[in-house]
Every structure is written in structure tokens, then in C-alpha cells.
CSV table of C-alpha atoms in Angstrom, one decimal:
chain,number,residue,atom,x,y,z
A,1,MET,CA,122.8,172.2,-44.8
A,2,ARG,CA,124.2,171.0,-41.3
A,3,TRP,CA,120.9,171.9,-39.1
A,4,GLU,CA,122.5,172.6,-36.0
A,5,GLY,CA,124.4,176.1,-37.8
A,6,GLN,CA,120.9,177.2,-38.8
A,7,THR,CA,118.9,177.3,-35.4
A,8,ALA,CA,117.1,179.7,-34.0
A,9,THR,CA,119.8,179.8,-30.9
A,10,HIS,CA,122.9,178.7,-32.3
A,11,VAL,CA,125.2,181.3,-32.0
A,12,ASP,CA,128.2,182.9,-34.3
A,13,ALA,CA,130.5,183.4,-33.3
A,14,ASP,CA,132.5,184.4,-37.1
A,15,ALA,CA,129.0,186.7,-37.5
A,16,LEU,CA,128.9,190.6,-37.8
A,17,PRO,CA,128.3,192.7,-33.6
A,18,GLY,CA,124.8,192.1,-32.9
A,19,LEU,CA,123.9,189.7,-35.2
A,20,GLU,CA,126.5,186.6,-33.3
A,21,GLU,CA,122.3,184.8,-32.4
A,22,ARG,CA,120.7,185.5,-36.1
A,23,GLY,CA,118.9,182.3,-36.1
A,24,SER,CA,117.1,181.3,-39.3
A,25,VAL,CA,115.2,178.1,-38.6
A,26,LEU,CA,113.3,177.5,-35.8
A,27,GLU,CA,112.5,172.8,-35.1
A,28,SER,CA,109.4,172.4,-33.4
A,29,TRP,CA,109.2,169.3,-32.2
A,30,PRO,CA,106.4,166.9,-31.3
A,31,THR,CA,104.6,169.3,-33.5
A,32,PRO,CA,100.2,169.0,-31.6
A,33,GLY,CA,98.1,167.9,-34.0
A,34,PHE,CA,100.1,166.5,-36.6
A,35,ASP,CA,101.5,163.5,-34.8
A,36,GLY,CA,105.3,162.1,-35.6
A,37,ALA,CA,106.0,164.9,-37.0
A,38,SER,CA,108.4,167.6,-37.0
A,39,PHE,CA,108.8,171.3,-39.5
A,40,LEU,CA,111.7,173.8,-39.8
A,41,GLU,CA,110.8,176.4,-40.1
A,42,VAL,CA,113.4,178.3,-42.6
A,43,THR,CA,114.5,181.8,-43.8
A,44,ALA,CA,113.9,181.3,-47.7
A,45,LYS,CA,116.4,184.0,-49.8
A,46,SER,CA,114.6,182.7,-52.3
A,47,ALA,CA,111.1,181.8,-52.9
A,48,LEU,CA,111.3,181.1,-56.8
A,49,ASN,CA,113.4,178.2,-58.5
A,50,HIS,CA,114.5,178.9,-62.3
A,51,VAL,CA,115.7,175.2,-64.7
A,52,ALA,CA,118.6,175.2,-65.7
A,53,GLY,CA,119.2,173.6,-68.5
A,54,ASP,CA,118.5,171.7,-72.2
A,55,GLY,CA,115.6,168.9,-70.1
A,56,PHE,CA,112.2,167.9,-70.2
A,57,MET,CA,111.5,171.2,-67.3
A,58,GLY,CA,115.0,173.7,-68.6
A,59,GLY,CA,113.9,176.5,-68.7
A,60,ALA,CA,110.6,176.5,-66.5
A,61,TRP,CA,109.9,178.8,-62.8
A,62,THR,CA,109.0,176.5,-59.7
A,63,ILE,CA,107.5,177.3,-56.8
A,64,ASN,CA,107.9,174.5,-53.9
A,65,PRO,CA,106.9,175.6,-50.4
A,66,TYR,CA,108.1,172.6,-48.4
A,67,ARG,CA,110.3,170.3,-48.7
A,68,GLY,CA,109.4,166.9,-47.7
A,69,CYS,CA,106.7,165.8,-47.8
A,70,GLN,CA,103.8,164.2,-45.2
A,71,HIS,CA,101.9,162.6,-47.6
A,72,ALA,CA,105.1,159.4,-47.6
A,73,CYS,CA,104.6,157.6,-50.8
A,74,ARG,CA,107.2,155.3,-50.7
A,75,TYR,CA,107.8,155.4,-54.5
A,76,CYS,CA,108.7,159.3,-54.1
A,77,PHE,CA,111.3,160.6,-56.8
A,78,ALA,CA,112.1,163.4,-54.2
A,79,ARG,CA,113.2,161.6,-51.0
A,80,ASN,CA,117.1,162.1,-52.5
A,81,THR,CA,117.1,165.9,-52.1
A,82,HIS,CA,116.3,165.3,-47.6
A,83,THR,CA,119.7,164.2,-48.5
A,84,TYR,CA,121.5,167.6,-49.5
A,85,LEU,CA,119.8,169.0,-46.4
A,86,ASP,CA,122.0,165.9,-44.3
A,87,LEU,CA,118.9,164.7,-43.9
A,88,ASP,CA,117.6,160.6,-44.9
A,89,ALA,CA,115.5,160.0,-47.4
A,90,GLY,CA,113.1,157.8,-45.6
A,91,ALA,CA,111.6,158.4,-42.5
A,92,ASP,CA,113.3,161.6,-41.4
A,93,PHE,CA,111.5,162.7,-45.5
A,94,ASP,CA,108.4,162.0,-44.9
A,95,SER,CA,108.5,163.5,-40.8
A,96,ARG,CA,110.9,165.9,-40.7
A,97,ILE,CA,109.2,168.7,-43.1
A,98,VAL,CA,111.5,171.6,-43.9
A,99,VAL,CA,108.6,174.9,-44.3
A,100,LYS,CA,109.4,178.4,-46.4
A,101,ALA,CA,108.3,180.6,-43.5
A,102,ASN,CA,108.6,183.6,-44.9
A,103,LEU,CA,107.2,182.5,-48.7
A,104,VAL,CA,104.9,184.8,-49.8
A,105,GLU,CA,106.7,188.2,-48.3
A,106,VAL,CA,109.6,187.1,-50.8
A,107,LEU,CA,108.4,186.1,-53.4
A,108,GLU,CA,107.2,189.8,-53.5
A,109,ARG,CA,109.9,191.2,-53.4
A,110,GLU,CA,111.3,188.6,-55.8
A,111,LEU,CA,108.6,189.3,-58.5
A,112,ALA,CA,108.4,193.0,-58.2
A,113,GLY,CA,112.2,193.0,-59.3
A,114,PRO,CA,115.3,190.7,-60.3
A,115,ARG,CA,112.1,187.5,-61.1
A,116,LYS,CA,109.5,190.7,-62.7
A,117,ASP,CA,110.1,188.8,-66.2
A,118,VAL,CA,108.3,185.2,-65.0
A,119,THR,CA,105.3,184.7,-66.9
A,120,ALA,CA,104.5,181.7,-65.7
A,121,VAL,CA,105.1,179.3,-62.4
A,122,GLN,CA,104.5,175.3,-62.2
A,123,LEU,CA,103.4,174.6,-58.0
A,124,GLY,CA,104.0,170.4,-56.8
A,125,THR,CA,107.1,170.1,-59.2
A,126,ASN,CA,109.1,168.8,-55.6
A,127,THR,CA,106.9,168.3,-52.9
A,128,ASP,CA,103.0,168.3,-52.5
A,129,PRO,CA,102.1,172.6,-52.0
A,130,TYR,CA,98.8,170.5,-50.4
A,131,GLN,CA,100.6,167.9,-47.8
A,132,ARG,CA,99.0,169.2,-44.2
A,133,ALA,CA,101.2,171.0,-43.2
A,134,GLU,CA,99.9,173.3,-45.8
A,135,GLY,CA,97.6,172.9,-42.9
A,136,ARG,CA,99.3,175.0,-40.9
A,137,TYR,CA,101.1,177.5,-42.9
A,138,ARG,CA,98.9,178.2,-45.1
A,139,LEU,CA,101.3,179.5,-47.9
A,140,MET,CA,99.3,178.8,-50.9
A,141,PRO,CA,96.6,181.9,-50.6
A,142,GLY,CA,99.6,184.6,-51.2
A,143,VAL,CA,101.5,182.5,-53.3
A,144,LEU,CA,98.4,182.9,-55.9
A,145,ARG,CA,98.2,186.2,-55.1
A,146,ALA,CA,100.8,187.3,-55.5
A,147,LEU,CA,101.1,185.6,-59.0
A,148,ALA,CA,98.2,186.2,-59.8
A,149,ARG,CA,98.8,190.7,-59.5
A,150,HIS,CA,102.1,189.3,-61.5
A,151,GLY,CA,100.7,188.4,-64.1
A,152,ALA,CA,102.3,184.2,-64.0
A,153,SER,CA,99.6,181.3,-65.3
A,154,ILE,CA,99.6,179.1,-62.3
A,155,SER,CA,99.9,174.8,-62.8
A,156,ILE,CA,99.4,173.2,-59.3
A,157,LEU,CA,100.3,169.2,-59.5
A,158,THR,CA,98.4,167.8,-55.6
A,159,LYS,CA,97.3,164.9,-54.0
A,160,GLY,CA,96.7,166.6,-51.7
A,161,THR,CA,92.5,167.5,-50.9
A,162,LEU,CA,92.6,170.7,-49.3
A,163,LEU,CA,93.0,172.2,-52.8
A,164,ARG,CA,89.4,172.2,-52.3
A,165,ARG,CA,90.1,175.0,-49.5
A,166,ASP,CA,91.3,177.5,-52.4
A,167,LEU,CA,88.6,176.3,-54.9
A,168,PRO,CA,87.0,179.9,-54.7
A,169,LEU,CA,90.1,182.0,-55.0
A,170,LEU,CA,91.8,179.8,-58.4
A,171,ALA,CA,88.3,180.1,-60.1
A,172,ALA,CA,88.5,184.0,-59.3
A,173,ILE,CA,92.0,184.2,-60.4
A,174,ALA,CA,91.3,181.9,-64.1
A,175,ARG,CA,89.1,185.2,-64.5
A,176,ASP,CA,92.4,186.8,-65.7
A,177,VAL,CA,94.9,184.2,-66.0
A,178,PRO,CA,95.2,181.2,-67.2
A,179,VAL,CA,95.0,178.7,-63.8
A,180,SER,CA,95.7,174.8,-64.3
A,181,ILE,CA,94.8,171.6,-62.3
A,182,ALA,CA,95.8,168.1,-62.1
A,183,MET,CA,95.3,165.8,-58.5
A,184,SER,CA,97.5,162.8,-59.2
A,185,ILE,CA,95.9,159.7,-58.9
A,186,ALA,CA,97.8,156.5,-58.9
A,187,ILE,CA,96.0,153.2,-57.3
A,188,PHE,CA,92.7,152.6,-57.5
A,189,ASP,CA,92.8,149.9,-53.8
A,190,ASP,CA,92.3,151.1,-50.7
A,191,GLU,CA,94.0,148.4,-48.8
A,192,LEU,CA,97.1,148.7,-50.8
A,193,GLN,CA,97.0,152.9,-50.8
A,194,GLN,CA,97.6,153.4,-47.8
A,195,GLN,CA,100.4,151.0,-47.4
A,196,VAL,CA,102.5,153.5,-50.4
A,197,GLU,CA,101.3,156.4,-49.8
A,198,PRO,CA,99.9,155.9,-46.5
A,199,GLY,CA,100.1,159.9,-45.4
A,200,THR,CA,97.7,160.3,-48.7
A,201,PRO,CA,94.7,161.5,-48.7
A,202,THR,CA,91.8,158.2,-49.7
A,203,THR,CA,91.3,157.8,-53.0
A,204,ARG,CA,87.7,158.7,-53.3
A,205,SER,CA,88.2,162.1,-51.7
A,206,ARG,CA,90.8,162.7,-54.8
A,207,LEU,CA,88.7,162.0,-56.9
A,208,GLU,CA,85.7,163.7,-55.3
A,209,THR,CA,88.3,166.6,-55.8
A,210,VAL,CA,88.1,166.5,-59.0
A,211,ARG,CA,84.3,166.9,-58.9
A,212,ALA,CA,85.3,170.2,-57.1
A,213,VAL,CA,87.5,171.4,-58.9
A,214,ARG,CA,85.5,170.7,-62.1
A,215,ASP,CA,82.0,171.9,-60.0
A,216,ALA,CA,83.8,174.8,-60.0
A,217,GLY,CA,84.1,176.3,-63.6
A,218,LEU,CA,87.9,174.8,-63.6
A,219,ASP,CA,89.1,172.0,-65.7
A,220,CYS,CA,91.2,169.0,-64.0
A,221,ALA,CA,94.0,166.7,-65.1
A,222,VAL,CA,94.2,163.4,-63.3
A,223,PHE,CA,97.9,161.6,-63.1
A,224,ALA,CA,97.2,158.5,-63.2
A,225,MET,CA,100.7,157.1,-62.2
A,226,PRO,CA,103.0,155.8,-61.5
A,227,VAL,CA,101.4,152.8,-62.4
A,228,LEU,CA,103.9,149.4,-60.5
A,229,PRO,CA,104.2,146.7,-62.3
A,230,GLY,CA,102.4,143.3,-60.0
A,231,LEU,CA,100.5,145.3,-58.1
A,232,THR,CA,98.2,148.1,-60.4
A,233,ASP,CA,99.1,147.0,-64.0
A,234,THR,CA,96.8,144.7,-64.4
A,235,ARG,CA,94.0,145.4,-66.9
A,236,ALA,CA,91.2,145.5,-64.2
A,237,HIS,CA,92.9,147.6,-61.9
A,238,LEU,CA,93.3,150.1,-64.4
A,239,GLU,CA,89.7,149.5,-66.2
A,240,THR,CA,89.1,150.8,-62.8
A,241,ALA,CA,91.5,153.7,-63.0
A,242,PHE,CA,90.4,155.5,-65.6
A,243,ALA,CA,86.1,154.0,-65.8
A,244,SER,CA,86.4,155.9,-61.9
A,245,ILE,CA,88.6,159.1,-63.0
A,246,ALA,CA,86.1,159.5,-66.4
A,247,GLU,CA,83.4,159.2,-64.1
A,248,ALA,CA,84.7,161.7,-61.4
A,249,GLY,CA,84.8,164.2,-64.4
A,250,ALA,CA,88.3,164.4,-65.3
A,251,THR,CA,88.7,167.1,-68.3
A,252,ARG,CA,92.6,165.4,-69.5
A,253,ALA,CA,94.7,162.3,-68.1
A,254,ILE,CA,97.6,160.9,-68.4
A,255,ALA,CA,99.0,157.4,-66.7
A,256,SER,CA,103.5,156.0,-66.7
A,257,ALA,CA,105.1,153.0,-66.0
A,258,LEU,CA,106.7,153.9,-62.1
A,259,HIS,CA,110.5,154.8,-62.3
A,260,LEU,CA,112.7,154.5,-58.5
A,261,ARG,CA,115.8,156.7,-58.8
A,262,PRO,CA,118.4,156.4,-55.9
A,263,GLY,CA,116.5,157.9,-52.6
A,264,ALA,CA,113.4,156.3,-53.7
A,265,ARG,CA,114.4,153.3,-55.3
A,266,GLU,CA,116.6,152.0,-52.0
A,267,TRP,CA,112.8,153.2,-49.7
A,268,TYR,CA,110.1,151.3,-52.2
A,269,THR,CA,112.3,148.1,-52.6
A,270,GLN,CA,112.9,147.9,-49.2
A,271,TRP,CA,108.8,148.0,-48.4
A,272,LEU,CA,108.4,145.1,-51.6
A,273,ARG,CA,111.3,142.5,-50.4
A,274,GLU,CA,108.5,142.7,-47.1
A,275,ALA,CA,105.1,143.0,-48.3
A,276,HIS,CA,105.7,141.8,-51.8
A,277,PRO,CA,108.2,139.8,-52.1
A,278,HIS,CA,107.8,137.6,-54.9
A,279,LEU,CA,107.7,140.2,-57.2
A,280,VAL,CA,110.8,141.2,-56.3
A,281,PRO,CA,113.0,139.3,-59.0
A,282,LEU,CA,110.4,140.9,-61.5
A,283,TYR,CA,111.6,144.0,-60.5
A,284,ALA,CA,115.0,143.5,-60.7
A,285,ARG,CA,114.0,141.8,-64.6
A,286,ILE,CA,112.0,144.9,-65.7
A,287,TYR,CA,114.6,147.9,-64.5
A,288,GLY,CA,117.9,145.7,-63.9
A,289,THR,CA,120.2,149.1,-62.0
A,290,GLY,CA,118.3,151.8,-63.5
A,291,SER,CA,115.7,154.3,-62.5
A,292,TYR,CA,113.9,153.7,-65.4
A,293,ALA,CA,111.2,150.1,-66.7
A,294,ASP,CA,112.5,148.7,-69.8
A,295,ARG,CA,111.1,149.6,-73.4
A,296,GLY,CA,109.6,145.9,-73.5
A,297,TYR,CA,107.5,146.5,-70.6
A,298,ARG,CA,106.6,149.8,-71.2
A,299,ASP,CA,106.0,148.9,-74.5
A,300,TRP,CA,103.5,146.4,-73.3
A,301,LEU,CA,101.5,148.9,-70.5
A,302,ARG,CA,101.5,151.4,-73.5
A,303,ASP,CA,99.2,148.0,-75.7
A,304,ARG,CA,97.0,147.8,-73.0
A,305,ILE,CA,96.5,151.5,-71.2
A,306,ARG,CA,96.4,153.3,-75.0
A,307,PRO,CA,92.3,151.2,-75.4
A,308,LEU,CA,91.1,152.6,-72.2
A,309,MET,CA,91.8,156.1,-72.5
A,310,ARG,CA,90.1,155.9,-76.3
A,311,GLU,CA,87.2,154.1,-74.1
A,312,HIS,CA,87.1,156.3,-71.6
A,313,ARG,CA,87.7,159.6,-74.5
A,314,LEU,CA,90.9,160.6,-71.9
A,315,GLY,CA,93.8,162.5,-73.6
A,316,PRO,CA,96.5,162.8,-73.0
A,317,VAL,CA,98.4,165.1,-71.2
A,318,GLN,CA,101.7,167.6,-72.1
A,319,VAL,CA,103.8,169.5,-70.2
A,320,THR,CA,106.7,172.5,-71.6
A,321,ALA,CA,108.7,173.9,-69.8
A,322,GLY,CA,107.6,178.1,-69.2
A,323,THR,CA,103.6,177.1,-69.4
A,324,GLY,CA,103.3,174.2,-67.2
A,325,LEU,CA,99.8,172.0,-68.4
A,326,ALA,CA,98.5,172.9,-71.8
A,327,ALA,CA,95.4,174.2,-71.8
A,328,PRO,CA,92.7,171.8,-72.6
A,329,GLY,CA,91.9,172.2,-76.4
A,330,SER,CA,94.9,174.0,-77.1
A,331,ALA,CA,97.5,173.2,-79.6
A,332,PRO,CA,100.6,171.7,-77.3
A,333,PRO,CA,103.6,174.0,-77.8
A,334,PRO,CA,106.7,172.8,-80.0
A,335,ARG,CA,108.4,172.2,-77.0
A,336,ALA,CA,105.9,169.9,-74.9
A,337,ARG,CA,106.7,167.1,-74.4
A,338,GLN,CA,104.7,164.1,-71.9
A,339,LEU,CA,105.2,164.0,-68.7
A,340,ALA,CA,105.9,161.0,-66.7
A,341,SER,CA,105.3,161.1,-63.1
A,342,THR,CA,106.3,159.1,-59.8
A,343,SER,CA,104.0,161.0,-56.4
A,344,GLU,CA,104.7,164.9,-57.8
A,345,PRO,CA,104.4,167.3,-59.4
A,346,LEU,CA,105.7,167.6,-62.8
A,347,VAL,CA,108.3,165.3,-62.7
A,348,ALA,CA,108.7,163.7,-65.8
A,349,ALA,CA,110.6,161.1,-67.8
A,350,PRO,CA,112.1,161.0,-70.3
A,351,THR,CA,109.8,158.3,-72.0
A,352,LEU,CA,106.5,158.0,-71.1
A,353,PHE,CA,106.5,154.5,-70.9
């Protein structure tokens, strides 16, 4: 996408008469209250995305109100998707946020027409639906109401404590359609968390959000991932993590090793070289030139985590294309696969740990 051809002031000489200056994007720069951030407001053609193929999410329906993410997680798997927009996977991903301003209107139209057979939708599969931009645009309440009226089940994975704003609505919706909520909390060291996830709410505030979800009468899983080699894979850190998750009342938890896709790999390793150069050889051994930790490390991490999961009675979260997060206490569907997320929401690695 060439943004110069999408701005509100762009003139298209080849357009039909009267439509020469019909722009679809308005770039706001800077935005008061959002230091260093700009929003690219787009007129979306579709709201629902159907994941093709036979992969781990093949057949799933997803909604992403935003592209780019102010949470700025250095390891975010979705970073490379910003390059499809002629924006970079680093600073642009963190600060130039694409907003589907007409999302709710388009969603309602799709659910009433060509997408009327959609029965389950996942939110948070690419970037976070409750990042700070949601406080300005308030797209999620309309999305949730539209899905509930249609009778589609809703799965949400987020790092955003803004989720609390919508808990009364979600609790009401859950009386009529299945609602699954998961909070992503990867780092239980305050200083490290602010270095690696500089735009996210604190770990404490996310744990408090888990408690708020439970107090609202809803189940809440915690994705304690990614586990960062040499940084958050120590026994002390993992014991703190699972004890805190259990204390917050989480229904379930799951953990998995970091994976580094193109875009995320470059951004994360640049930080690693600057902040923890002594760990660079370790990462070279574990990852080589690939995106996933080698089998030896995954096996070691599995053996370290499993006893903690048992001790704190935190069973695994399972995911299937089509239904999203499995309801607590329910048997996972035959094609269910355990989720291994990086930064955001409902994105799986091919193997656990």
C-alpha cells in the first residue's frame, strides 16, 4: 500500500467524475495525549478475515481493529506485517497505527450478508484490540455488540487493561454467547518488562485485570509467554510467574518459548545486543538462523515448567480454528492445538515449548 495514494487530500486523476478527491486515509500527526504516535484512519473494505489453509488457525475468522501496536513489544511476531503497508517493522509498527475507523459499520454489514454463516470470531490474532488507541476510538464495544447480536462466540487475547472498561458488556454478552478471555503476561520483573514491552501496562495491572475478569464472573486464562532464553527462564522467575498467576485467580495458563519471525527477530536481537550482549551467543545456539528454539531447549523448558503448572493447578489453554479458546472444563475439539504465542494474541508456534 502506498500511503500517498490513500491520504484524504490525494487527487486521483483516473477516478470517475466527482470522486477525484475521495480519500480513504486521514493521517493525524502528532496526536494530543499520544506522544510520538500518529493514527492512519482508513476506510476498511472488510472487517472479518478468514484464515485460509490447513495450518493451526486454518478456517478461523478474525477481526483486527488496528494494525501496528503501541505496546511496542520488541519480540512481537506481527511486526513484519507493517512492511506490507510500506511502513517499517520497527519504530513505525510501534507508533504509526492504522485504524479501521468504519470497522463496526462494515462488520454489521458483513454479518447480515456475505458472512452470515460466521459462528466464532477471534480478536487479538495480530495486534492488540485493547492497545491505547482503543481508548480514543472505542471500536471494541460496537464490535462485541455486533458479534453478540449475530450469535457468534467471542475469543479475546490482550495485554491491555482497557479490557476492564468492557467487562460489564462482556458479562452480559456471555449470558447469550460463549466468551473466552485471556490475558498475556510474559515478564514478572518490572525493570525487564519496561525494557522489552515499553508500551504495555505493568505486570501488576494485568494481574489485577485477571482478578477483575474473574470478579465479573468470567473465566480468564493467562498466556505466560513468550519465555525469553537467559532472561525469564530461570527457576526463580518462573516460580514467581505461576504463583502470581494462580493468586490472581486465573482459570488456566500456558507458557512457550520465544520464537523470532522476520521483523521481530531483527528488532529483538538489536535490543539484545545493546542490553545483554553476553546472551547473543546463547541465542545463536538456540535459534541458529531459524525462527524457533531448538528441540533441546524446548524439552528443557517443558521439564522446568510442567511441575510448576501442576503445583499451581493451572491446566493448559487449547485452541482450535473455528472456536478459539476452549471453554474451561470442556473437552478440546479433535483438531485443538496448544497455543504458543509471542506478543499478541492467538498466534501459535507449531510446537509447544
